[in-house]
PDB file of C-alpha atoms and ligand atoms in Angstrom:
ATOM      1  CA  UNK G 524     187.043  83.999-123.863  1.00 73.00           C
ATOM      2  CA  UNK G 525     186.923  87.484-122.512  1.00 66.00           C
ATOM      3  CA  UNK G 526     184.610  89.529-120.278  1.00 62.00           C
ATOM      4  CA  UNK G 527     187.191  92.332-119.809  1.00 50.00           C
ATOM      5  CA  UNK G 528     185.082  94.865-122.255  1.00 56.00           C
ATOM      6  CA  UNK G 529     181.705  93.530-121.133  1.00 63.00           C
ATOM      7  CA  UNK G 530     179.476  95.586-118.719  1.00 62.00           C
ATOM      8  CA  UNK G 531     179.127  92.770-116.369  1.00 86.00           C
ATOM      9  CA  UNK G 532     181.181  90.013-114.868  1.00 93.00           C
ATOM     10  CA  UNK G 533     178.752  87.375-115.702  1.00 97.00           C
ATOM     11  CA  UNK G 534     178.913  88.298-119.408  1.00 98.00           C
ATOM     12  CA  UNK G 535     181.298  86.384-121.519  1.00 97.00           C
ATOM     13  CA  UNK G 536     182.217  87.123-125.119  1.00 97.00           C
ATOM     14  CA  UNK G 537     183.698  83.958-126.687  1.00 96.00           C
ATOM     15  CA  UNK G 538     186.126  85.368-129.228  1.00 90.00           C
ATOM     16  CA  UNK G 539     188.076  82.246-130.065  1.00 94.00           C
ATOM     17  CA  UNK G 540     188.998  82.523-133.791  1.00 96.00           C
ATOM     18  CA  UNK G 541     187.094  79.271-134.696  1.00 96.00           C
ATOM     19  CA  UNK G 542     183.951  80.785-133.170  1.00 97.00           C
ATOM     20  CA  UNK G 543     184.663  84.083-135.127  1.00 97.00           C
ATOM     21  CA  UNK G 544     185.089  82.230-138.274  1.00 98.00           C
ATOM     22  CA  UNK G 545     181.830  80.470-137.887  1.00 98.00           C
ATOM     23  CA  UNK G 546     180.059  83.685-136.831  1.00 98.00           C
ATOM     24  CA  UNK G 547     181.451  85.417-140.067  1.00 98.00           C
ATOM     25  CA  UNK G 548     180.036  82.814-142.334  1.00 98.00           C
ATOM     26  CA  UNK G 549     176.755  82.685-140.637  1.00 98.00           C
ATOM     27  CA  UNK G 550     176.311  86.487-140.734  1.00 98.00           C
ATOM     28  CA  UNK G 551     176.923  86.375-144.530  1.00 98.00           C
ATOM     29  CA  UNK G 552     173.611  87.068-146.301  1.00 98.00           C
ATOM     30  CA  UNK G 553     174.764  84.552-149.033  1.00 97.00           C
ATOM     31  CA  UNK G 554     174.958  81.579-146.773  1.00 97.00           C
ATOM     32  CA  UNK G 555     171.973  79.452-147.642  1.00 97.00           C
ATOM     33  CA  UNK G 556     169.977  77.577-144.910  1.00 97.00           C
ATOM     34  CA  UNK G 557     172.056  74.435-145.238  1.00 97.00           C
ATOM     35  CA  UNK G 558     175.326  76.132-144.613  1.00 97.00           C
ATOM     36  CA  UNK G 559     173.539  78.484-142.018  1.00 98.00           C
ATOM     37  CA  UNK G 560     172.494  75.537-139.959  1.00 97.00           C
ATOM     38  CA  UNK G 561     175.730  73.603-140.304  1.00 98.00           C
ATOM     39  CA  UNK G 562     177.783  76.491-139.140  1.00 98.00           C
ATOM     40  CA  UNK G 563     175.344  77.261-136.317  1.00 98.00           C
ATOM     41  CA  UNK G 564     175.792  73.738-135.172  1.00 98.00           C
ATOM     42  CA  UNK G 565     179.644  74.047-135.123  1.00 98.00           C
ATOM     43  CA  UNK G 566     179.573  77.445-133.382  1.00 98.00           C
ATOM     44  CA  UNK G 567     177.223  76.239-130.732  1.00 98.00           C
ATOM     45  CA  UNK G 568     179.437  73.349-129.776  1.00 98.00           C
ATOM     46  CA  UNK G 569     182.410  75.732-129.166  1.00 97.00           C
ATOM     47  CA  UNK G 570     180.132  78.205-127.257  1.00 98.00           C
ATOM     48  CA  UNK G 571     178.793  75.407-124.932  1.00 98.00           C
ATOM     49  CA  UNK G 572     182.458  74.344-124.495  1.00 97.00           C
ATOM     50  CA  UNK G 573     183.295  77.772-123.192  1.00 96.00           C
ATOM     51  CA  UNK G 574     180.033  77.995-121.089  1.00 97.00           C
ATOM     52  CA  UNK G 575     180.896  74.642-119.329  1.00 97.00           C
ATOM     53  CA  UNK G 576     184.325  75.872-118.128  1.00 95.00           C
ATOM     54  CA  UNK G 577     183.110  76.686-114.629  1.00 95.00           C
ATOM     55  CA  UNK G 578     180.429  74.016-114.319  1.00 97.00           C
ATOM     56  CA  UNK G 579     180.393  72.319-110.906  1.00 97.00           C
ATOM     57  CA  UNK G 580     182.147  68.854-110.912  1.00 98.00           C
ATOM     58  CA  UNK G 581     182.957  66.257-108.323  1.00 98.00           C
ATOM     59  CA  UNK G 582     185.937  63.817-108.394  1.00 98.00           C
ATOM     60  CA  UNK G 583     185.356  60.136-108.666  1.00 98.00           C
ATOM     61  CA  UNK G 584     187.533  57.134-108.973  1.00 98.00           C
ATOM     62  CA  UNK G 585     187.377  54.622-111.818  1.00 97.00           C
ATOM     63  CA  UNK G 586     189.289  51.453-112.649  1.00 98.00           C
ATOM     64  CA  UNK G 587     191.280  51.608-115.887  1.00 98.00           C
ATOM     65  CA  UNK G 588     192.353  47.969-117.125  1.00 98.00           C
ATOM     66  CA  UNK G 589     195.618  48.756-115.319  1.00 98.00           C
ATOM     67  CA  UNK G 590     194.961  50.687-112.144  1.00 98.00           C
ATOM     68  CA  UNK G 591     192.654  53.246-110.293  1.00 98.00           C
ATOM     69  CA  UNK G 592     192.469  56.723-111.818  1.00 98.00           C
ATOM     70  CA  UNK G 593     190.904  59.851-110.573  1.00 98.00           C
ATOM     71  CA  UNK G 594     188.290  61.349-112.837  1.00 98.00           C
ATOM     72  CA  UNK G 595     185.340  63.613-112.493  1.00 98.00           C
ATOM     73  CA  UNK G 596     181.627  63.801-112.957  1.00 97.00           C
ATOM     74  CA  UNK G 597     179.037  66.554-113.173  1.00 98.00           C
ATOM     75  CA  UNK G 598     177.480  67.368-109.946  1.00 98.00           C
ATOM     76  CA  UNK G 599     174.079  68.167-111.433  1.00 98.00           C
ATOM     77  CA  UNK G 600     171.800  67.265-114.262  1.00 98.00           C
ATOM     78  CA  UNK G 601     171.489  69.296-117.530  1.00 98.00           C
ATOM     79  CA  UNK G 602     168.542  70.777-119.221  1.00 98.00           C
ATOM     80  CA  UNK G 603     169.238  72.411-122.659  1.00 98.00           C
ATOM     81  CA  UNK G 604     166.286  74.665-123.426  1.00 98.00           C
ATOM     82  CA  UNK G 605     166.013  76.053-126.956  1.00 98.00           C
ATOM     83  CA  UNK G 606     163.785  79.020-127.546  1.00 98.00           C
ATOM     84  CA  UNK G 607     161.576  78.204-130.613  1.00 97.00           C
ATOM     85  CA  UNK G 608     162.238  78.486-133.363  1.00 95.00           C
ATOM     86  CA  UNK G 609     165.753  79.830-133.830  1.00 97.00           C
ATOM     87  CA  UNK G 610     167.067  78.107-130.698  1.00 98.00           C
ATOM     88  CA  UNK G 611     166.471  74.821-132.590  1.00 98.00           C
ATOM     89  CA  UNK G 612     169.531  75.634-134.939  1.00 97.00           C
ATOM     90  CA  UNK G 613     171.881  75.259-131.783  1.00 98.00           C
ATOM     91  CA  UNK G 614     170.485  71.993-130.563  1.00 98.00           C
ATOM     92  CA  UNK G 615     172.385  69.395-132.583  1.00 97.00           C
ATOM     93  CA  UNK G 616     175.659  70.945-131.758  1.00 98.00           C
ATOM     94  CA  UNK G 617     175.083  71.109-128.138  1.00 98.00           C
ATOM     95  CA  UNK G 618     173.683  67.559-127.578  1.00 97.00           C
ATOM     96  CA  UNK G 619     176.657  66.224-129.513  1.00 96.00           C
ATOM     97  CA  UNK G 620     178.668  67.663-126.612  1.00 95.00           C
ATOM     98  CA  UNK G 621     176.049  66.891-123.922  1.00 97.00           C
ATOM     99  CA  UNK G 622     174.274  63.606-125.212  1.00 97.00           C
ATOM    100  CA  UNK G 623     172.924  63.097-121.731  1.00 97.00           C
ATOM    101  CA  UNK G 624     170.981  66.382-121.321  1.00 98.00           C
ATOM    102  CA  UNK G 625     167.343  66.751-121.154  1.00 98.00           C
ATOM    103  CA  UNK G 626     165.873  69.008-123.933  1.00 98.00           C
ATOM    104  CA  UNK G 627     163.044  71.328-122.900  1.00 98.00           C
ATOM    105  CA  UNK G 628     161.562  73.422-125.706  1.00 98.00           C
ATOM    106  CA  UNK G 629     160.385  77.035-124.853  1.00 98.00           C
ATOM    107  CA  UNK G 630     157.847  78.539-127.346  1.00 98.00           C
ATOM    108  CA  UNK G 631     158.161  82.247-127.487  1.00 96.00           C
ATOM    109  CA  UNK G 632     157.820  84.669-130.314  1.00 93.00           C
ATOM    110  CA  UNK G 633     158.196  88.384-130.361  1.00 92.00           C
ATOM    111  CA  UNK G 634     155.024  90.502-131.200  1.00 93.00           C
ATOM    112  CA  UNK G 635     156.315  92.421-134.393  1.00 89.00           C
ATOM    113  CA  UNK G 636     154.638  95.630-133.259  1.00 92.00           C
ATOM    114  CA  UNK G 637     155.263  95.748-129.574  1.00 95.00           C
ATOM    115  CA  UNK G 638     158.394  93.621-129.674  1.00 94.00           C
ATOM    116  CA  UNK G 639     157.090  91.969-126.432  1.00 95.00           C
ATOM    117  CA  UNK G 640     157.593  88.225-126.143  1.00 96.00           C
ATOM    118  CA  UNK G 641     154.491  85.938-126.327  1.00 96.00           C
ATOM    119  CA  UNK G 642     154.652  82.566-124.663  1.00 96.00           C
ATOM    120  CA  UNK G 643     152.928  79.723-126.749  1.00 97.00           C
ATOM    121  CA  UNK G 644     154.560  76.573-125.540  1.00 97.00           C
ATOM    122  CA  UNK G 645     155.888  75.743-122.157  1.00 97.00           C
ATOM    123  CA  UNK G 646     155.493  72.233-120.850  1.00 95.00           C
ATOM    124  CA  UNK G 647     157.572  71.735-117.824  1.00 96.00           C
ATOM    125  CA  UNK G 648     157.225  70.157-114.414  1.00 95.00           C
ATOM    126  CA  UNK G 649     155.980  72.725-111.758  1.00 96.00           C
ATOM    127  CA  UNK G 650     159.241  72.191-109.754  1.00 97.00           C
ATOM    128  CA  UNK G 651     162.744  71.696-111.047  1.00 98.00           C
ATOM    129  CA  UNK G 652     165.656  70.811-108.763  1.00 98.00           C
ATOM    130  CA  UNK G 653     167.368  74.208-107.957  1.00 98.00           C
ATOM    131  CA  UNK G 654     170.808  73.045-108.972  1.00 98.00           C
ATOM    132  CA  UNK G 655     169.908  71.714-112.299  1.00 98.00           C
ATOM    133  CA  UNK G 656     172.307  73.159-114.989  1.00 98.00           C
ATOM    134  CA  UNK G 657     169.900  75.110-117.336  1.00 98.00           C
ATOM    135  CA  UNK G 658     171.447  76.155-120.630  1.00 98.00           C
ATOM    136  CA  UNK G 659     168.905  78.389-122.453  1.00 98.00           C
ATOM    137  CA  UNK G 660     169.870  78.714-126.155  1.00 98.00           C
ATOM    138  CA  UNK G 661     168.878  81.205-128.710  1.00 98.00           C
ATOM    139  CA  UNK G 662     171.221  82.702-131.351  1.00 98.00           C
ATOM    140  CA  UNK G 663     169.684  86.140-131.030  1.00 98.00           C
ATOM    141  CA  UNK G 664     169.377  88.360-127.955  1.00 98.00           C
ATOM    142  CA  UNK G 665     167.919  91.613-129.227  1.00 98.00           C
ATOM    143  CA  UNK G 666     165.764  93.588-126.954  1.00 97.00           C
ATOM    144  CA  UNK G 667     166.314  90.993-124.259  1.00 97.00           C
ATOM    145  CA  UNK G 668     162.483  90.358-123.781  1.00 97.00           C
ATOM    146  CA  UNK G 669     162.512  86.681-124.952  1.00 97.00           C
ATOM    147  CA  UNK G 670     165.663  85.914-122.903  1.00 98.00           C
ATOM    148  CA  UNK G 671     164.225  87.479-119.812  1.00 98.00           C
ATOM    149  CA  UNK G 672     160.872  85.535-120.085  1.00 98.00           C
ATOM    150  CA  UNK G 673     162.849  82.304-120.712  1.00 98.00           C
ATOM    151  CA  UNK G 674     164.844  82.754-117.577  1.00 98.00           C
ATOM    152  CA  UNK G 675     161.625  83.574-115.637  1.00 98.00           C
ATOM    153  CA  UNK G 676     160.195  80.282-116.754  1.00 98.00           C
ATOM    154  CA  UNK G 677     162.990  78.296-115.011  1.00 98.00           C
ATOM    155  CA  UNK G 678     163.277  80.571-111.905  1.00 98.00           C
ATOM    156  CA  UNK G 679     159.437  80.275-111.287  1.00 98.00           C
ATOM    157  CA  UNK G 680     159.982  76.452-111.142  1.00 98.00           C
ATOM    158  CA  UNK G 681     162.725  76.849-108.608  1.00 98.00           C
ATOM    159  CA  UNK G 682     165.982  76.861-110.447  1.00 98.00           C
ATOM    160  CA  UNK G 683     168.734  79.169-108.924  1.00 98.00           C
ATOM    161  CA  UNK G 684     169.848  81.960-111.118  1.00 98.00           C
ATOM    162  CA  UNK G 685     173.418  80.784-110.541  1.00 98.00           C
ATOM    163  CA  UNK G 686     172.630  77.525-112.294  1.00 98.00           C
ATOM    164  CA  UNK G 687     171.281  79.167-115.411  1.00 98.00           C
ATOM    165  CA  UNK G 688     173.403  80.057-118.415  1.00 98.00           C
ATOM    166  CA  UNK G 689     172.126  81.829-121.566  1.00 98.00           C
ATOM    167  CA  UNK G 690     173.898  80.880-124.682  1.00 98.00           C
ATOM    168  CA  UNK G 691     173.534  83.108-127.782  1.00 98.00           C
ATOM    169  CA  UNK G 692     175.458  83.769-130.922  1.00 98.00           C
ATOM    170  CA  UNK G 693     174.899  87.516-131.121  1.00 98.00           C
ATOM    171  CA  UNK G 694     173.670  89.743-128.482  1.00 98.00           C
ATOM    172  CA  UNK G 695     172.813  93.512-128.743  1.00 98.00           C
ATOM    173  CA  UNK G 696     174.399  95.817-126.141  1.00 97.00           C
ATOM    174  CA  UNK G 697     170.958  96.973-124.830  1.00 97.00           C
ATOM    175  CA  UNK G 698     169.692  93.293-124.747  1.00 97.00           C
ATOM    176  CA  UNK G 699     172.724  92.390-122.622  1.00 97.00           C
ATOM    177  CA  UNK G 700     171.933  95.289-120.237  1.00 97.00           C
ATOM    178  CA  UNK G 701     168.312  94.507-120.033  1.00 97.00           C
ATOM    179  CA  UNK G 702     168.895  90.847-119.365  1.00 98.00           C
ATOM    180  CA  UNK G 703     171.556  91.319-116.765  1.00 98.00           C
ATOM    181  CA  UNK G 704     169.356  94.069-115.145  1.00 97.00           C
ATOM    182  CA  UNK G 705     166.469  91.595-114.885  1.00 98.00           C
ATOM    183  CA  UNK G 706     168.613  88.661-113.853  1.00 98.00           C
ATOM    184  CA  UNK G 707     172.001  89.697-112.513  1.00 97.00           C
ATOM    185  CA  UNK G 708     172.551  86.150-111.141  1.00 98.00           C
ATOM    186  CA  UNK G 709     172.695  84.260-114.368  1.00 98.00           C
ATOM    187  CA  UNK G 710     175.587  83.929-116.902  1.00 98.00           C
ATOM    188  CA  UNK G 711     175.515  85.016-120.517  1.00 98.00           C
ATOM    189  CA  UNK G 712     177.921  83.556-123.222  1.00 98.00           C
ATOM    190  CA  UNK G 713     177.921  85.018-126.798  1.00 98.00           C
ATOM    191  CA  UNK G 714     180.235  85.142-129.769  1.00 98.00           C
ATOM    192  CA  UNK G 715     179.679  89.088-130.134  1.00 98.00           C
ATOM    193  CA  UNK G 716     177.989  91.934-128.695  1.00 98.00           C
ATOM    194  CA  UNK G 717     176.680  94.119-131.600  1.00 98.00           C
ATOM    195  CA  UNK G 718     176.187  97.820-130.886  1.00 94.00           C
ATOM    196  CA  UNK G 719     172.667  98.489-132.157  1.00 95.00           C
ATOM    197  CA  UNK G 720     169.156  97.674-132.878  1.00 97.00           C
ATOM    198  CA  UNK G 721     167.256  99.125-135.727  1.00 97.00           C
ATOM    199  CA  UNK G 722     163.787 100.538-135.656  1.00 94.00           C
ATOM    200  CA  UNK G 723     162.273  97.121-136.164  1.00 94.00           C
ATOM    201  CA  UNK G 724     164.155  95.561-133.237  1.00 95.00           C
ATOM    202  CA  UNK G 725     166.677  93.675-135.404  1.00 97.00           C
ATOM    203  CA  UNK G 726     170.362  93.582-134.292  1.00 98.00           C
ATOM    204  CA  UNK G 727     172.748  95.712-136.535  1.00 98.00           C
ATOM    205  CA  UNK G 728     174.874  94.405-138.145  1.00 98.00           C
ATOM    206  CA  UNK G 729     173.394  91.011-136.760  1.00 98.00           C
ATOM    207  CA  UNK G 730     172.489  88.298-139.185  1.00 98.00           C
ATOM    208  CA  UNK G 731     168.848  89.171-140.082  1.00 98.00           C
ATOM    209  CA  UNK G 732     165.981  86.811-138.929  1.00 97.00           C
ATOM    210  CA  UNK G 733     167.604  83.843-137.513  1.00 97.00           C
ATOM    211  CA  UNK G 734     164.487  81.550-137.610  1.00 96.00           C
ATOM    212  CA  UNK G 735     163.871  82.481-141.252  1.00 96.00           C
ATOM    213  CA  UNK G 736     167.441  81.963-142.364  1.00 97.00           C
ATOM    214  CA  UNK G 737     167.734  78.676-140.578  1.00 96.00           C
ATOM    215  CA  UNK G 738     164.407  77.221-141.880  1.00 95.00           C
ATOM    216  CA  UNK G 739     164.189  78.936-145.239  1.00 94.00           C
ATOM    217  CA  UNK G 740     160.970  80.830-144.483  1.00 93.00           C
TER     218      UNK G 740
HETATM  219  C1  PRP X2140     163.896  85.843-132.289  1.00 81.65           C
HETATM  220  C2  PRP X2140     165.051  85.245-131.699  1.00 81.65           C
HETATM  221  C3  PRP X2140     164.688  85.437-130.259  1.00 81.65           C
HETATM  222  C4  PRP X2140     164.054  86.707-130.266  1.00 81.65           C
HETATM  223  C5  PRP X2140     164.992  87.810-129.844  1.00 81.65           C
HETATM  224  O1  PRP X2140     162.788  84.951-132.423  1.00 81.65           O
HETATM  225  O2  PRP X2140     165.231  83.863-132.029  1.00 81.65           O
HETATM  226  O3  PRP X2140     163.921  84.400-129.726  1.00 81.65           O
HETATM  227  O4  PRP X2140     163.753  87.014-131.627  1.00 81.65           O
HETATM  228  O5  PRP X2140     164.510  89.006-129.661  1.00 81.65           O
HETATM  229  P1  PRP X2140     164.236  89.826-128.352  1.00 81.65           P
HETATM  230  O6  PRP X2140     165.552  89.710-127.644  1.00 81.65           O
HETATM  231  O7  PRP X2140     163.919  91.137-128.785  1.00 81.65           O
HETATM  232  O8  PRP X2140     163.129  89.121-127.573  1.00 81.65           O
HETATM  233  P2  PRP X2140     161.345  85.334-133.097  1.00 81.65           P
HETATM  234  O9  PRP X2140     160.399  86.020-132.109  1.00 81.65           O
HETATM  235  O10 PRP X2140     161.517  86.033-134.388  1.00 81.65           O
HETATM  236  O11 PRP X2140     160.699  83.854-133.399  1.00 81.65           O
HETATM  237  P3  PRP X2140     161.081  82.828-134.335  1.00 81.65           P
HETATM  238  O12 PRP X2140     162.423  82.341-133.809  1.00 81.65           O
HETATM  239  O13 PRP X2140     159.996  81.809-134.142  1.00 81.65           O
HETATM  240  O14 PRP X2140     161.082  83.378-135.665  1.00 81.65           O
HETATM  241  N1  URA X2141     165.435  88.085-134.022  1.00 81.65           N
HETATM  242  C1  URA X2141     166.156  87.773-135.057  1.00 81.65           C
HETATM  243  O1  URA X2141     165.986  86.599-135.500  1.00 81.65           O
HETATM  244  N2  URA X2141     167.062  88.750-135.450  1.00 81.65           N
HETATM  245  C2  URA X2141     167.161  90.020-134.822  1.00 81.65           C
HETATM  246  O2  URA X2141     168.100  90.671-135.408  1.00 81.65           O
HETATM  247  C3  URA X2141     166.367  90.170-133.790  1.00 81.65           C
HETATM  248  C4  URA X2141     165.600  89.381-133.302  1.00 81.65           C
END
């Protein structure tokens, strides 16, 4: 994992060859929805593995059949928050790694003309423990608008920025800048930062429309 070329110390590009391999196949326009979903699941497992490398833990003792051993447990609970729809493609991989996490869906779509995010489904408690580990997942971070809104949703309910991690597959350079400008206390993990957005707000080279490719629409 590297953040040496990134614009911000809280931005991590996870460039392990396994993740790069899955990213390559996911980008390929000939990968049909079944392959797209299955490789997104794999890539998500490794991305979350990287994102958990600095998660807060506490030690605890357990008894093995032979003796006492020192182990660890996580200090705080986990919420995995997929942004609908494309974020759903990352859920299966992540809950395989974190089966005890709560899943809280965030419904946002981008207005195609303005590219502004529109919220259509958020059902969360009014207050959430500030230390909860919130992992917001969405394969695409383009203009950054959806990511900024999703982080706002959790901050408004009391979660500390330092407990929030945004996990995406591909981020655009401008999207990373916008997200970190709006929320410089969160961490961002992605497999690559692509340089451009086209006139329709799509990431270039990107992978096209993640929701459509995942669900065959
Ligand atoms: C896509 C993607 C992100 C958003 C990123 O969702 O999954 O949520 O666009 O764009 P932004 O960074 O410019 O906000 P989309 O709005 O297409 O909704 P969908 O997944 O339901 O198709
Ligand atoms: N949403 C997508 O699905 N793809 C992009 O390139 C940008 C936003």
